[in-house]
Short mmCIF file of C-alpha atoms in Angstrom, two decimals:
data_model
loop_
_atom_site.label_atom_id
_atom_site.label_comp_id
_atom_site.label_asym_id
_atom_site.label_seq_id
_atom_site.Cartn_x
_atom_site.Cartn_y
_atom_site.Cartn_z
CA MET F 1 0.00 0.00 0.00
CA LYS F 2 1.34 3.42 -0.90
CA ASP F 3 2.39 5.82 1.84
CA ASN F 4 -0.02 8.73 1.62
CA ASN F 5 -2.06 11.24 3.60
CA ARG F 6 -5.33 9.36 3.78
CA ASP F 7 -5.80 10.43 7.41
CA ILE F 8 -6.50 13.95 6.11
CA HIS F 9 -10.22 14.61 5.75
CA LYS F 10 -12.30 17.69 5.10
CA ILE F 11 -15.96 18.30 5.91
CA ILE F 12 -17.83 19.91 3.00
CA GLU F 13 -20.85 22.00 4.00
CA ASN F 14 -21.53 24.42 1.13
CA ASP F 15 -21.89 24.49 -2.64
CA ILE F 16 -18.65 26.40 -3.26
CA ASP F 17 -16.52 23.90 -1.38
CA LEU F 18 -18.31 20.99 -3.04
CA LYS F 19 -17.55 22.44 -6.46
CA LYS F 20 -13.87 22.63 -5.47
CA VAL F 21 -13.97 18.98 -4.42
CA ILE F 22 -15.51 17.99 -7.75
CA ASN F 23 -12.81 19.93 -9.62
CA THR F 24 -10.18 18.17 -7.52
CA LEU F 25 -11.57 14.68 -8.02
CA LYS F 26 -12.54 14.92 -11.70
CA ASN F 27 -8.96 14.16 -12.75
CA GLU F 28 -8.55 11.12 -10.49
CA GLU F 29 -8.43 7.61 -11.93
CA SER F 30 -10.34 6.22 -8.93
CA ILE F 31 -12.35 7.57 -6.02
CA GLY F 32 -13.62 5.75 -2.96
CA VAL F 33 -17.29 6.26 -2.06
CA ASP F 34 -19.54 5.50 0.89
CA VAL F 35 -22.69 6.99 2.39
CA GLU F 36 -24.24 7.25 5.84
CA ALA F 37 -28.04 7.27 6.19
CA ASP F 38 -30.58 7.62 9.00
CA SER F 39 -32.90 4.62 8.60
CA MET F 40 -32.57 3.86 12.32
CA TYR F 41 -33.92 7.23 13.40
CA HIS F 42 -36.45 8.64 10.93
CA PHE F 43 -39.55 7.60 9.01
CA LYS F 44 -38.22 8.54 5.59
CA GLU F 45 -34.67 7.38 5.14
CA LYS F 46 -32.24 9.87 3.63
CA VAL F 47 -28.54 10.16 2.90
CA CYS F 48 -26.84 12.19 5.63
CA LEU F 49 -23.20 12.03 4.51
CA ILE F 50 -21.36 11.19 1.30
CA GLN F 51 -17.73 10.22 1.82
CA LEU F 52 -15.29 10.54 -1.08
CA SER F 53 -11.62 9.62 -1.11
CA SER F 54 -8.74 10.13 -3.50
CA GLU F 55 -5.18 8.80 -3.32
CA LYS F 56 -4.28 11.64 -0.95
CA GLU F 57 -7.30 12.76 1.06
CA CYS F 58 -10.90 12.20 2.12
CA PHE F 59 -13.87 14.52 1.77
CA VAL F 60 -16.99 14.17 3.90
CA VAL F 61 -19.87 15.88 2.09
CA ASP F 62 -22.82 17.00 4.22
CA PRO F 63 -25.94 16.93 1.99
CA LEU F 64 -28.03 18.28 4.87
CA LYS F 65 -26.09 21.56 4.59
CA VAL F 66 -25.01 21.62 0.94
CA ASN F 67 -27.84 23.08 -1.16
CA ASN F 68 -26.94 21.51 -4.49
CA THR F 69 -25.65 18.01 -3.82
CA SER F 70 -26.87 17.02 -7.29
CA GLN F 71 -23.84 18.73 -8.81
CA LEU F 72 -22.05 15.48 -7.90
CA LYS F 73 -23.87 13.87 -10.85
CA THR F 74 -21.12 14.89 -13.29
CA LEU F 75 -18.49 13.20 -11.15
CA PHE F 76 -20.36 9.93 -10.71
CA ILE F 77 -21.44 9.65 -14.33
CA ASN F 78 -17.88 10.18 -15.62
CA ARG F 79 -16.83 6.85 -17.13
CA ASN F 80 -13.14 7.75 -16.89
CA ILE F 81 -13.23 7.67 -13.09
CA LYS F 82 -13.58 4.37 -11.27
CA LYS F 83 -15.96 4.61 -8.30
CA VAL F 84 -14.93 2.18 -5.58
CA PHE F 85 -17.66 1.10 -3.17
CA HIS F 86 -17.84 -1.75 -0.67
CA GLY F 87 -21.28 -3.35 -0.74
CA ALA F 88 -22.68 -0.82 -3.21
CA ASP F 89 -26.31 -1.92 -3.51
CA PHE F 90 -27.76 0.29 -0.75
CA ASP F 91 -25.54 3.26 -1.64
CA ILE F 92 -26.39 3.13 -5.36
CA ARG F 93 -30.11 3.05 -4.60
CA SER F 94 -29.87 5.84 -2.03
CA LEU F 95 -27.80 8.22 -4.16
CA HIS F 96 -30.21 7.86 -7.06
CA ARG F 97 -33.31 8.18 -4.86
CA ASP F 98 -32.16 11.33 -3.06
CA PHE F 99 -30.10 13.14 -5.69
CA GLY F 100 -30.73 11.48 -9.05
CA ILE F 101 -27.08 10.37 -9.10
CA GLU F 102 -26.17 7.58 -11.53
CA VAL F 103 -22.92 5.69 -11.13
CA ASN F 104 -20.78 4.67 -14.09
CA ASN F 105 -17.59 2.59 -13.90
CA LEU F 106 -18.38 0.97 -10.56
CA PHE F 107 -16.00 -1.36 -8.74
CA ASP F 108 -17.46 -3.07 -5.68
CA THR F 109 -14.73 -4.41 -3.40
CA GLU F 110 -17.21 -6.58 -1.49
CA LEU F 111 -18.33 -8.23 -4.71
CA ALA F 112 -14.73 -8.61 -5.88
CA SER F 113 -13.77 -10.19 -2.57
CA ARG F 114 -16.47 -12.84 -2.93
CA PHE F 115 -15.35 -13.62 -6.47
CA LEU F 116 -11.90 -14.24 -5.02
CA GLY F 117 -13.27 -16.74 -2.54
CA VAL F 118 -13.41 -14.49 0.54
CA LEU F 119 -16.15 -15.85 2.80
CA GLU F 120 -16.18 -13.01 5.35
CA SER F 121 -16.52 -10.14 2.90
CA GLY F 122 -17.63 -7.33 5.23
CA LEU F 123 -15.37 -4.28 5.09
CA ASP F 124 -14.09 -4.77 8.63
CA SER F 125 -13.10 -8.38 7.93
CA VAL F 126 -11.49 -7.58 4.58
CA LEU F 127 -9.45 -4.64 5.93
CA LEU F 128 -8.28 -6.71 8.87
CA LYS F 129 -7.14 -9.49 6.57
CA LYS F 130 -5.58 -7.34 3.84
CA PHE F 131 -4.13 -4.42 5.82
CA ASN F 132 -4.29 -5.55 9.45
CA VAL F 133 -6.57 -2.58 10.09
CA LYS F 134 -9.22 -2.95 12.78
CA VAL F 135 -12.42 -1.02 12.08
CA ASP F 136 -14.18 0.51 15.08
CA LYS F 137 -17.95 -0.05 14.71
CA LYS F 138 -18.79 2.35 17.53
CA TYR F 139 -20.77 4.74 15.33
CA GLN F 140 -22.24 2.23 12.87
CA ARG F 141 -25.80 2.73 14.16
CA SER F 142 -25.45 6.36 15.17
CA ASN F 143 -27.88 9.16 14.36
CA TRP F 144 -26.23 10.75 11.34
CA THR F 145 -28.80 13.54 11.14
CA LYS F 146 -27.71 15.32 14.30
CA ARG F 147 -25.74 18.50 13.78
CA PRO F 148 -23.09 19.50 14.52
CA LEU F 149 -21.52 16.10 14.06
CA PRO F 150 -18.79 15.28 16.60
CA GLU F 151 -15.31 15.07 15.11
CA GLU F 152 -15.13 11.39 16.11
CA MET F 153 -18.16 10.58 13.92
CA ILE F 154 -16.68 12.48 10.98
CA GLU F 155 -13.44 10.53 11.41
CA TYR F 156 -15.43 7.29 11.52
CA ALA F 157 -17.23 8.19 8.28
CA ALA F 158 -13.97 9.10 6.55
CA GLY F 159 -12.48 5.83 7.73
CA ASP F 160 -15.00 3.89 5.65
CA VAL F 161 -13.40 5.15 2.42
CA LYS F 162 -9.81 5.59 3.55
CA TYR F 163 -8.60 2.21 2.27
CA LEU F 164 -10.99 1.60 -0.63
CA ILE F 165 -8.60 2.61 -3.41
CA PRO F 166 -5.63 0.49 -2.28
CA LEU F 167 -8.04 -2.35 -1.51
CA ALA F 168 -9.46 -2.13 -5.03
CA GLU F 169 -5.96 -2.20 -6.52
CA MET F 170 -5.12 -5.32 -4.53
CA LEU F 171 -8.34 -7.09 -5.47
CA GLU F 172 -8.04 -6.15 -9.14
CA LYS F 173 -4.61 -7.73 -9.20
CA GLY F 174 -6.05 -10.92 -7.71
CA LEU F 175 -8.90 -10.98 -10.22
CA GLU F 176 -6.46 -10.49 -13.09
CA GLU F 177 -4.30 -13.37 -11.88
CA LYS F 178 -7.32 -15.68 -11.70
CA GLY F 179 -8.87 -14.51 -14.96
CA ARG F 180 -12.01 -13.19 -13.28
CA THR F 181 -11.75 -9.48 -14.09
CA GLY F 182 -14.48 -9.68 -16.71
CA TRP F 183 -16.76 -11.55 -14.32
CA VAL F 184 -16.68 -8.79 -11.72
CA LYS F 185 -16.78 -6.02 -14.31
CA GLU F 186 -20.06 -7.34 -15.71
CA GLU F 187 -21.52 -7.88 -12.24
CA CYS F 188 -20.58 -4.34 -11.22
CA LYS F 189 -22.21 -2.88 -14.32
CA ILE F 190 -25.44 -4.70 -13.47
CA LEU F 191 -25.17 -3.57 -9.85
CA SER F 192 -24.72 0.06 -10.89
CA MET F 193 -28.22 0.04 -12.39
CA VAL F 194 -30.17 -0.98 -9.26
CA ARG F 195 -32.77 1.52 -8.12
CA HIS F 196 -34.80 2.23 -5.01
CA GLU F 197 -38.13 0.42 -5.12
CA SER F 198 -41.14 2.64 -4.52
CA THR F 199 -43.89 1.32 -2.30
CA ASN F 200 -46.76 -0.23 -4.21
CA ASN F 201 -50.46 -0.48 -3.45
CA SER F 202 -50.36 -4.07 -2.22
CA PRO F 203 -51.47 -4.73 1.38
CA LEU F 204 -48.83 -4.00 4.00
CA PHE F 205 -49.21 -7.48 5.46
CA ILE F 206 -47.67 -8.95 2.29
CA ARG F 207 -44.25 -7.75 3.53
CA PHE F 208 -44.89 -8.60 7.19
CA LYS F 209 -43.06 -11.67 8.51
CA GLY F 210 -45.48 -14.26 9.88
CA ALA F 211 -48.62 -12.80 8.30
CA GLY F 212 -49.18 -16.00 6.33
CA LYS F 213 -49.96 -17.83 9.58
CA LEU F 214 -52.99 -15.63 10.32
CA ASP F 215 -56.57 -16.38 9.37
CA PRO F 216 -58.43 -13.87 7.15
CA ARG F 217 -59.87 -12.05 10.17
CA GLY F 218 -56.43 -11.78 11.71
CA LEU F 219 -55.09 -10.40 8.42
CA ALA F 220 -57.77 -7.72 8.43
CA VAL F 221 -56.79 -6.70 11.96
CA LEU F 222 -53.09 -6.75 11.09
CA GLU F 223 -53.55 -4.65 7.96
CA ALA F 224 -55.51 -2.02 9.88
CA LEU F 225 -52.85 -1.91 12.58
CA LEU F 226 -50.05 -1.65 10.01
CA GLN F 227 -51.81 1.23 8.28
CA TYR F 228 -52.15 2.99 11.62
CA ARG F 229 -48.48 2.39 12.48
CA MET F 230 -47.50 3.91 9.14
CA LYS F 231 -49.58 7.01 9.92
CA VAL F 232 -48.14 7.42 13.42
CA ALA F 233 -44.56 6.83 12.23
CA GLU F 234 -44.88 9.56 9.62
CA GLU F 235 -46.40 11.97 12.13
CA VAL F 236 -43.66 11.48 14.73
CA ASP F 237 -40.91 10.97 12.12
CA ARG F 238 -39.64 7.70 13.50
CA PRO F 239 -38.91 4.36 11.79
CA LEU F 240 -41.73 1.82 11.93
CA PHE F 241 -40.01 -0.54 14.34
CA LYS F 242 -39.55 2.28 16.86
CA VAL F 243 -43.27 3.06 16.91
CA PHE F 244 -44.84 -0.36 17.50
CA SER F 245 -42.84 -3.57 17.29
CA ASN F 246 -43.76 -6.33 14.86
CA ASN F 247 -44.21 -8.73 17.77
CA SER F 248 -46.75 -6.42 19.40
CA LEU F 249 -48.80 -6.04 16.23
CA MET F 250 -48.66 -9.77 15.55
CA GLY F 251 -49.91 -10.41 19.07
CA LEU F 252 -52.82 -8.01 18.60
CA ALA F 253 -53.74 -9.58 15.26
CA THR F 254 -53.62 -13.06 16.76
CA GLU F 255 -55.52 -12.40 20.00
CA LYS F 256 -57.79 -9.57 18.73
CA PRO F 257 -58.55 -7.97 22.12
CA VAL F 258 -61.70 -5.82 22.09
CA ALA F 259 -61.50 -4.61 25.70
CA MET F 260 -58.77 -2.71 27.52
CA LYS F 261 -58.44 -5.38 30.20
CA ASN F 262 -57.85 -8.04 27.55
CA LEU F 263 -55.20 -5.86 25.93
CA GLN F 264 -53.40 -5.30 29.23
CA ASN F 265 -53.43 -9.01 30.07
CA LEU F 266 -51.60 -9.88 26.85
CA ASN F 267 -48.35 -8.32 28.12
CA ILE F 268 -47.19 -7.63 24.58
CA MET F 269 -46.45 -3.90 24.96
CA SER F 270 -45.47 -1.44 27.64
CA PRO F 271 -48.05 0.20 29.95
CA LYS F 272 -46.98 3.53 28.46
CA LEU F 273 -47.91 2.46 24.92
CA ILE F 274 -51.21 1.06 26.14
CA ARG F 275 -51.95 4.29 27.98
CA ILE F 276 -51.27 6.37 24.85
CA TYR F 277 -52.60 4.10 22.09
CA GLY F 278 -54.71 1.44 23.81
CA VAL F 279 -58.08 3.02 23.08
CA LYS F 280 -57.13 3.44 19.42
CA PHE F 281 -55.95 -0.17 19.17
CA ILE F 282 -59.25 -1.42 20.56
CA ALA F 283 -61.20 0.75 18.11
CA ILE F 284 -59.13 -0.49 15.16
CA ILE F 285 -59.62 -4.12 16.15
CA LYS F 286 -63.37 -3.66 16.67
CA ASN F 287 -63.74 -2.11 13.23
CA ALA F 288 -61.80 -4.95 11.63
CA MET F 289 -64.02 -7.48 13.41
CA LYS F 290 -67.06 -5.92 11.70
CA ILE F 291 -65.78 -6.56 8.17
CA ARG F 292 -67.96 -9.05 6.32
CA ASN F 293 -66.43 -12.46 5.77
CA SER F 294 -66.71 -12.04 2.02
CA ASP F 295 -64.60 -8.86 2.20
CA LEU F 296 -61.79 -10.25 4.33
CA PRO F 297 -58.30 -10.33 2.83
CA VAL F 298 -56.64 -13.61 1.89
CA TYR F 299 -52.92 -14.17 2.08
CA PRO F 300 -51.63 -14.99 -1.42
CA ARG F 301 -50.17 -18.46 -1.62
CA LYS F 302 -47.53 -19.33 -4.15
CA ARG F 303 -48.19 -22.67 -5.71
CA THR F 304 -45.11 -24.79 -6.12
CA PRO F 305 -44.96 -25.45 -9.85
CA PHE F 306 -44.82 -29.04 -10.97
CA VAL F 307 -41.30 -29.97 -11.99
CA LYS F 308 -40.95 -32.77 -14.49
CA PRO F 309 -38.62 -35.58 -13.39
CA VAL F 310 -36.27 -34.93 -16.29
CA VAL F 311 -35.99 -31.25 -15.26
CA SER F 312 -35.16 -32.31 -11.70
CA ARG F 313 -32.43 -34.56 -13.04
CA ARG F 314 -30.99 -31.68 -15.07
CA ILE F 315 -30.99 -29.44 -12.00
CA MET F 316 -29.18 -32.06 -9.96
CA ALA F 317 -26.64 -32.63 -12.73
CA ILE F 318 -25.90 -28.90 -13.02
CA LYS F 319 -25.64 -28.55 -9.25
CA THR F 320 -23.22 -31.46 -8.94
CA TRP F 321 -21.04 -30.05 -11.71
CA ARG F 322 -21.26 -26.50 -10.30
CA ASP F 323 -20.22 -27.56 -6.80
CA GLU F 324 -17.20 -29.41 -8.16
CA ILE F 325 -16.14 -26.43 -10.27
CA ALA F 326 -16.66 -24.01 -7.37
CA SER F 327 -14.57 -26.19 -5.08
CA GLY F 328 -11.73 -26.17 -7.58
CA LEU F 329 -11.97 -22.40 -7.96
CA ASN F 330 -12.26 -21.90 -4.18
CA ILE F 331 -15.40 -19.83 -4.64
CA ASP F 332 -18.95 -19.84 -3.29
CA PRO F 333 -21.00 -22.10 -5.64
CA THR F 334 -23.97 -19.69 -5.65
CA ILE F 335 -21.77 -17.03 -7.23
CA LEU F 336 -21.26 -19.25 -10.26
CA PHE F 337 -24.90 -20.29 -10.69
CA ASN F 338 -27.58 -19.69 -8.07
CA LYS F 339 -30.64 -21.88 -7.60
CA ALA F 340 -32.92 -19.73 -9.74
CA MET F 341 -30.47 -19.76 -12.64
CA MET F 342 -29.97 -23.53 -12.46
CA ASN F 343 -33.74 -24.01 -12.49
CA ALA F 344 -34.12 -21.66 -15.45
CA ILE F 345 -31.42 -23.46 -17.43
CA ALA F 346 -32.83 -26.90 -16.64
CA THR F 347 -36.32 -25.78 -17.67
CA LYS F 348 -35.10 -24.16 -20.90
CA ASN F 349 -33.14 -27.32 -21.82
CA PRO F 350 -30.61 -25.54 -24.07
CA GLN F 351 -29.05 -27.74 -26.73
CA ASN F 352 -26.48 -25.21 -27.90
CA LEU F 353 -24.88 -21.93 -26.84
CA GLU F 354 -27.49 -19.90 -28.69
CA ASP F 355 -30.26 -21.58 -26.72
CA LEU F 356 -28.32 -21.02 -23.50
CA ALA F 357 -27.87 -17.32 -24.23
CA ALA F 358 -31.67 -17.02 -24.41
CA VAL F 359 -32.02 -17.98 -20.73
CA GLU F 360 -33.20 -14.84 -18.96
CA GLY F 361 -30.69 -13.45 -16.47
CA LEU F 362 -27.71 -15.46 -17.69
CA LYS F 363 -24.56 -13.36 -17.55
CA LYS F 364 -22.15 -13.10 -20.46
CA TRP F 365 -19.26 -14.31 -18.32
CA GLN F 366 -21.25 -17.38 -17.30
CA LYS F 367 -21.87 -18.28 -20.92
CA LYS F 368 -18.29 -17.55 -21.99
CA GLU F 369 -16.59 -19.47 -19.19
CA PHE F 370 -19.01 -22.32 -18.59
CA GLY F 371 -21.51 -22.35 -21.46
CA ARG F 372 -20.14 -25.36 -23.32
CA ASP F 373 -19.94 -27.41 -20.13
CA VAL F 374 -23.51 -26.52 -19.18
CA VAL F 375 -24.88 -27.45 -22.61
CA SER F 376 -22.96 -30.71 -22.54
CA ILE F 377 -24.33 -31.60 -19.10
CA ILE F 378 -27.89 -30.75 -20.10
CA SER F 379 -27.60 -32.80 -23.28
CA SER F 380 -26.35 -35.83 -21.35
CA VAL F 381 -29.38 -35.99 -19.05
CA LYS F 382 -32.11 -38.31 -20.30
#
């Protein structure tokens, strides 16, 4: 690792300084990137810091103070600059959601680590292994919206990008030696296009763990309670889990108390919550109990599709081959071909490379490196 001044970091709190940072970084070959958000403390999650690093220094951009954070778009869209993230999925979605930022020329060191056979691919584990650097997680779940930020928190944020560029250089060398550069490059390009998913109009209970165990009446109660929690969370600007816990709402939907004494006897929430919201809970449950049976919601069940015996044999053949190859490459088998892809290939029954290329979701590197083997295996199954 090069000897440099990565311990130097600057906090950027206005448009003029941000423009200077952009002018400084626009000539770099690579920049390290990370973000801090506030999902643990507010109803609507937002990016609170954007950390950027060059070979020589780190910049901590404060989008809560900078008026025009979107001017970073030109930097991130520049294909001549490699943007180094570690575990980029959340960051890519968040930057696009909040600022319309699109990322070109992405290199994800977490993804690269996994393609090199690293099992513990979290940043703390990778830095400890590669650079003998121990990451302090003290501020990992801190409230990044509070201002002014203590210097220790700013240092923590800068630390997340301090080693990304030398780490990327090390991993790229490893990928080149193993002939996997193209694999990661394609995966990173796909990753750079992920976007934040907007909430849809489907019932809230669809995304609630355990809802499938409830009867239709219980689902009606749960949905009403979830709608109410959403309303309260927005009003008080707190994340859902800090308003009413999932366990509490599940208990209410299961037991359906319609009297305060019944609610208190359940012991599923604090006396304080019952004192503040108990009457409302009872009213919500009573209203849900009045819904006609014909109007009650039904939890959607996914039918397990019938799989022909020959398709099952193809899946097993691909899996056996994949596991052997992965073992030889010292790599997680699911990185080569996950379950969904093996099922898709077995169902498609490709007899040549052209057929294989038509399988939805198949990566170019998968076809190039393993296509002939896959077709041969499929063809051998009777």
